[in-house]
């Protein structure tokens, strides 16, 4: 989800910076982008450790921005939308035991360790 939010933020910022698309950009995108950065701004200058709950208000607006772009994909490119949905679902299933501290069978644990080591 966080990578999709980052892509949606970058896409919106690029849309604002490009003259050709600036006139076509919808006002709701500007409102969501402003709300995203307005919620993130107070925590940018904090010198102590930042935790996930500092980012969650911004993430809500980022998710709304991502949903806007995904809704446009649904109407035009159903295959890309489906691929993104499947990747998010697989990532959720893969990371759920780690996130919630659930015990998993040893064989599945070994498989996850191999996959994590391939990424690093």
PDB file of N, CA and C in Angstrom, residues 69-113:
ATOM      1  N   UNK A  69      -6.837   7.041  -8.454  1.00  0.00           N
ATOM      2  CA  UNK A  69      -6.120   6.556  -9.637  1.00  0.00           C
ATOM      3  C   UNK A  69      -6.505   5.128  -9.994  1.00  0.00           C
ATOM      4  N   UNK A  70      -6.699   4.282  -8.989  1.00  0.00           N
ATOM      5  CA  UNK A  70      -7.101   2.897  -9.268  1.00  0.00           C
ATOM      6  C   UNK A  70      -8.503   2.833  -9.857  1.00  0.00           C
ATOM      7  N   UNK A  71      -9.372   3.741  -9.463  1.00  0.00           N
ATOM      8  CA  UNK A  71     -10.717   3.758 -10.056  1.00  0.00           C
ATOM      9  C   UNK A  71     -10.655   4.133 -11.529  1.00  0.00           C
ATOM     10  N   UNK A  72      -9.711   4.987 -11.884  1.00  0.00           N
ATOM     11  CA  UNK A  72      -9.531   5.317 -13.302  1.00  0.00           C
ATOM     12  C   UNK A  72      -8.951   4.127 -14.067  1.00  0.00           C
ATOM     13  N   UNK A  73      -8.083   3.353 -13.413  1.00  0.00           N
ATOM     14  CA  UNK A  73      -7.549   2.147 -14.053  1.00  0.00           C
ATOM     15  C   UNK A  73      -8.633   1.104 -14.258  1.00  0.00           C
ATOM     16  N   UNK A  74      -9.563   0.995 -13.306  1.00  0.00           N
ATOM     17  CA  UNK A  74     -10.619  -0.005 -13.392  1.00  0.00           C
ATOM     18  C   UNK A  74     -11.468   0.207 -14.640  1.00  0.00           C
ATOM     19  N   UNK A  75     -11.729   1.454 -14.978  1.00  0.00           N
ATOM     20  CA  UNK A  75     -12.579   1.718 -16.130  1.00  0.00           C
ATOM     21  C   UNK A  75     -11.842   1.533 -17.453  1.00  0.00           C
ATOM     22  N   UNK A  76     -10.516   1.652 -17.455  1.00  0.00           N
ATOM     23  CA  UNK A  76      -9.769   1.580 -18.707  1.00  0.00           C
ATOM     24  C   UNK A  76      -8.918   0.316 -18.821  1.00  0.00           C
ATOM     25  N   UNK A  77      -8.141   0.021 -17.811  1.00  0.00           N
ATOM     26  CA  UNK A  77      -7.183  -1.090 -17.846  1.00  0.00           C
ATOM     27  C   UNK A  77      -7.477  -2.074 -16.719  1.00  0.00           C
ATOM     28  N   UNK A  78      -8.445  -2.937 -16.942  1.00  0.00           N
ATOM     29  CA  UNK A  78      -8.840  -3.893 -15.901  1.00  0.00           C
ATOM     30  C   UNK A  78      -7.721  -4.886 -15.577  1.00  0.00           C
ATOM     31  N   UNK A  79      -6.889  -5.219 -16.557  1.00  0.00           N
ATOM     32  CA  UNK A  79      -5.809  -6.179 -16.339  1.00  0.00           C
ATOM     33  C   UNK A  79      -4.746  -5.618 -15.392  1.00  0.00           C
ATOM     34  N   UNK A  80      -4.382  -4.354 -15.568  1.00  0.00           N
ATOM     35  CA  UNK A  80      -3.400  -3.726 -14.686  1.00  0.00           C
ATOM     36  C   UNK A  80      -3.972  -3.589 -13.281  1.00  0.00           C
ATOM     37  N   UNK A  81      -5.235  -3.198 -13.182  1.00  0.00           N
ATOM     38  CA  UNK A  81      -5.891  -3.093 -11.875  1.00  0.00           C
ATOM     39  C   UNK A  81      -5.894  -4.443 -11.168  1.00  0.00           C
ATOM     40  N   UNK A  82      -6.229  -5.489 -11.893  1.00  0.00           N
ATOM     41  CA  UNK A  82      -6.269  -6.833 -11.312  1.00  0.00           C
ATOM     42  C   UNK A  82      -4.881  -7.262 -10.862  1.00  0.00           C
ATOM     43  N   UNK A  83      -3.854  -6.966 -11.657  1.00  0.00           N
ATOM     44  CA  UNK A  83      -2.485  -7.325 -11.276  1.00  0.00           C
ATOM     45  C   UNK A  83      -2.069  -6.597 -10.000  1.00  0.00           C
ATOM     46  N   UNK A  84      -2.395  -5.324  -9.881  1.00  0.00           N
ATOM     47  CA  UNK A  84      -2.074  -4.567  -8.667  1.00  0.00           C
ATOM     48  C   UNK A  84      -2.817  -5.153  -7.468  1.00  0.00           C
ATOM     49  N   UNK A  85      -4.082  -5.475  -7.654  1.00  0.00           N
ATOM     50  CA  UNK A  85      -4.877  -6.052  -6.565  1.00  0.00           C
ATOM     51  C   UNK A  85      -4.293  -7.391  -6.109  1.00  0.00           C
ATOM     52  N   UNK A  86      -3.903  -8.229  -7.056  1.00  0.00           N
ATOM     53  CA  UNK A  86      -3.327  -9.538  -6.715  1.00  0.00           C
ATOM     54  C   UNK A  86      -2.000  -9.358  -5.973  1.00  0.00           C
ATOM     55  N   UNK A  87      -1.163  -8.424  -6.425  1.00  0.00           N
ATOM     56  CA  UNK A  87       0.106  -8.179  -5.735  1.00  0.00           C
ATOM     57  C   UNK A  87      -0.095  -7.686  -4.299  1.00  0.00           C
ATOM     58  N   UNK A  88      -1.069  -6.827  -4.109  1.00  0.00           N
ATOM     59  CA  UNK A  88      -1.360  -6.339  -2.753  1.00  0.00           C
ATOM     60  C   UNK A  88      -1.877  -7.489  -1.881  1.00  0.00           C
ATOM     61  N   UNK A  89      -2.748  -8.335  -2.429  1.00  0.00           N
ATOM     62  CA  UNK A  89      -3.288  -9.460  -1.662  1.00  0.00           C
ATOM     63  C   UNK A  89      -2.195 -10.464  -1.298  1.00  0.00           C
ATOM     64  N   UNK A  90      -1.308 -10.773  -2.238  1.00  0.00           N
ATOM     65  CA  UNK A  90      -0.212 -11.702  -1.962  1.00  0.00           C
ATOM     66  C   UNK A  90       0.738 -11.112  -0.922  1.00  0.00           C
ATOM     67  N   UNK A  91       1.034  -9.835  -1.032  1.00  0.00           N
ATOM     68  CA  UNK A  91       1.897  -9.186  -0.043  1.00  0.00           C
ATOM     69  C   UNK A  91       1.271  -9.233   1.341  1.00  0.00           C
ATOM     70  N   UNK A  92      -0.028  -8.998   1.399  1.00  0.00           N
ATOM     71  CA  UNK A  92      -0.723  -9.057   2.690  1.00  0.00           C
ATOM     72  C   UNK A  92      -0.630 -10.458   3.286  1.00  0.00           C
ATOM     73  N   UNK A  93      -0.908 -11.469   2.491  1.00  0.00           N
ATOM     74  CA  UNK A  93      -0.861 -12.841   2.997  1.00  0.00           C
ATOM     75  C   UNK A  93       0.552 -13.236   3.405  1.00  0.00           C
ATOM     76  N   UNK A  94       1.544 -12.765   2.683  1.00  0.00           N
ATOM     77  CA  UNK A  94       2.927 -13.100   2.988  1.00  0.00           C
ATOM     78  C   UNK A  94       3.397 -12.427   4.276  1.00  0.00           C
ATOM     79  N   UNK A  95       2.993 -11.181   4.493  1.00  0.00           N
ATOM     80  CA  UNK A  95       3.490 -10.422   5.640  1.00  0.00           C
ATOM     81  C   UNK A  95       2.601 -10.494   6.881  1.00  0.00           C
ATOM     82  N   UNK A  96       1.408 -11.061   6.760  1.00  0.00           N
ATOM     83  CA  UNK A  96       0.501 -11.133   7.903  1.00  0.00           C
ATOM     84  C   UNK A  96       1.094 -11.864   9.109  1.00  0.00           C
ATOM     85  N   UNK A  97       1.700 -13.046   8.942  1.00  0.00           N
ATOM     86  CA  UNK A  97       2.278 -13.697  10.132  1.00  0.00           C
ATOM     87  C   UNK A  97       3.362 -12.851  10.803  1.00  0.00           C
ATOM     88  N   UNK A  98       4.145 -12.162  10.013  1.00  0.00           N
ATOM     89  CA  UNK A  98       5.190 -11.311  10.574  1.00  0.00           C
ATOM     90  C   UNK A  98       4.588 -10.105  11.290  1.00  0.00           C
ATOM     91  N   UNK A  99       3.574  -9.504  10.695  1.00  0.00           N
ATOM     92  CA  UNK A  99       2.965  -8.312  11.277  1.00  0.00           C
ATOM     93  C   UNK A  99       2.220  -8.603  12.571  1.00  0.00           C
ATOM     94  N   UNK A 100       1.510  -9.707  12.614  1.00  0.00           N
ATOM     95  CA  UNK A 100       0.674 -10.021  13.773  1.00  0.00           C
ATOM     96  C   UNK A 100       1.307 -11.014  14.740  1.00  0.00           C
ATOM     97  N   UNK A 101       2.488 -11.514  14.401  1.00  0.00           N
ATOM     98  CA  UNK A 101       3.172 -12.441  15.298  1.00  0.00           C
ATOM     99  C   UNK A 101       2.530 -13.810  15.360  1.00  0.00           C
ATOM    100  N   UNK A 102       1.887 -14.224  14.301  1.00  0.00           N
ATOM    101  CA  UNK A 102       1.263 -15.547  14.266  1.00  0.00           C
ATOM    102  C   UNK A 102       2.324 -16.609  14.026  1.00  0.00           C
ATOM    103  N   UNK A 103       2.140 -17.755  14.644  1.00  0.00           N
ATOM    104  CA  UNK A 103       3.059 -18.855  14.373  1.00  0.00           C
ATOM    105  C   UNK A 103       2.661 -19.517  13.054  1.00  0.00           C
ATOM    106  N   UNK A 104       3.669 -19.942  12.317  1.00  0.00           N
ATOM    107  CA  UNK A 104       3.428 -20.579  11.028  1.00  0.00           C
ATOM    108  C   UNK A 104       4.207 -21.888  10.995  1.00  0.00           C
ATOM    109  N   UNK A 105       3.809 -22.813  10.133  1.00  0.00           N
ATOM    110  CA  UNK A 105       4.555 -24.079  10.033  1.00  0.00           C
ATOM    111  C   UNK A 105       6.019 -23.842   9.650  1.00  0.00           C
ATOM    112  N   UNK A 106       6.875 -24.716  10.108  1.00  0.00           N
ATOM    113  CA  UNK A 106       8.323 -24.570   9.881  1.00  0.00           C
ATOM    114  C   UNK A 106       8.658 -24.520   8.390  1.00  0.00           C
ATOM    115  N   UNK A 107       7.992 -25.327   7.580  1.00  0.00           N
ATOM    116  CA  UNK A 107       8.294 -25.355   6.144  1.00  0.00           C
ATOM    117  C   UNK A 107       7.953 -24.012   5.487  1.00  0.00           C
ATOM    118  N   UNK A 108       6.846 -23.404   5.888  1.00  0.00           N
ATOM    119  CA  UNK A 108       6.471 -22.094   5.352  1.00  0.00           C
ATOM    120  C   UNK A 108       7.442 -21.017   5.829  1.00  0.00           C
ATOM    121  N   UNK A 109       7.894 -21.167   7.072  1.00  0.00           N
ATOM    122  CA  UNK A 109       8.869 -20.222   7.616  1.00  0.00           C
ATOM    123  C   UNK A 109      10.167 -20.266   6.811  1.00  0.00           C
ATOM    124  N   UNK A 110      10.647 -21.464   6.501  1.00  0.00           N
ATOM    125  CA  UNK A 110      11.871 -21.611   5.710  1.00  0.00           C
ATOM    126  C   UNK A 110      11.704 -20.988   4.325  1.00  0.00           C
ATOM    127  N   UNK A 111      10.527 -21.158   3.737  1.00  0.00           N
ATOM    128  CA  UNK A 111      10.244 -20.589   2.422  1.00  0.00           C
ATOM    129  C   UNK A 111      10.257 -19.063   2.482  1.00  0.00           C
ATOM    130  N   UNK A 112       9.674 -18.489   3.509  1.00  0.00           N
ATOM    131  CA  UNK A 112       9.663 -17.033   3.666  1.00  0.00           C
ATOM    132  C   UNK A 112      11.076 -16.489   3.869  1.00  0.00           C
ATOM    133  N   UNK A 113      11.892 -17.193   4.648  1.00  0.00           N
ATOM    134  CA  UNK A 113      13.278 -16.766   4.868  1.00  0.00           C
ATOM    135  C   UNK A 113      14.049 -16.759   3.544  1.00  0.00           C
TER     136      UNK A 113
END
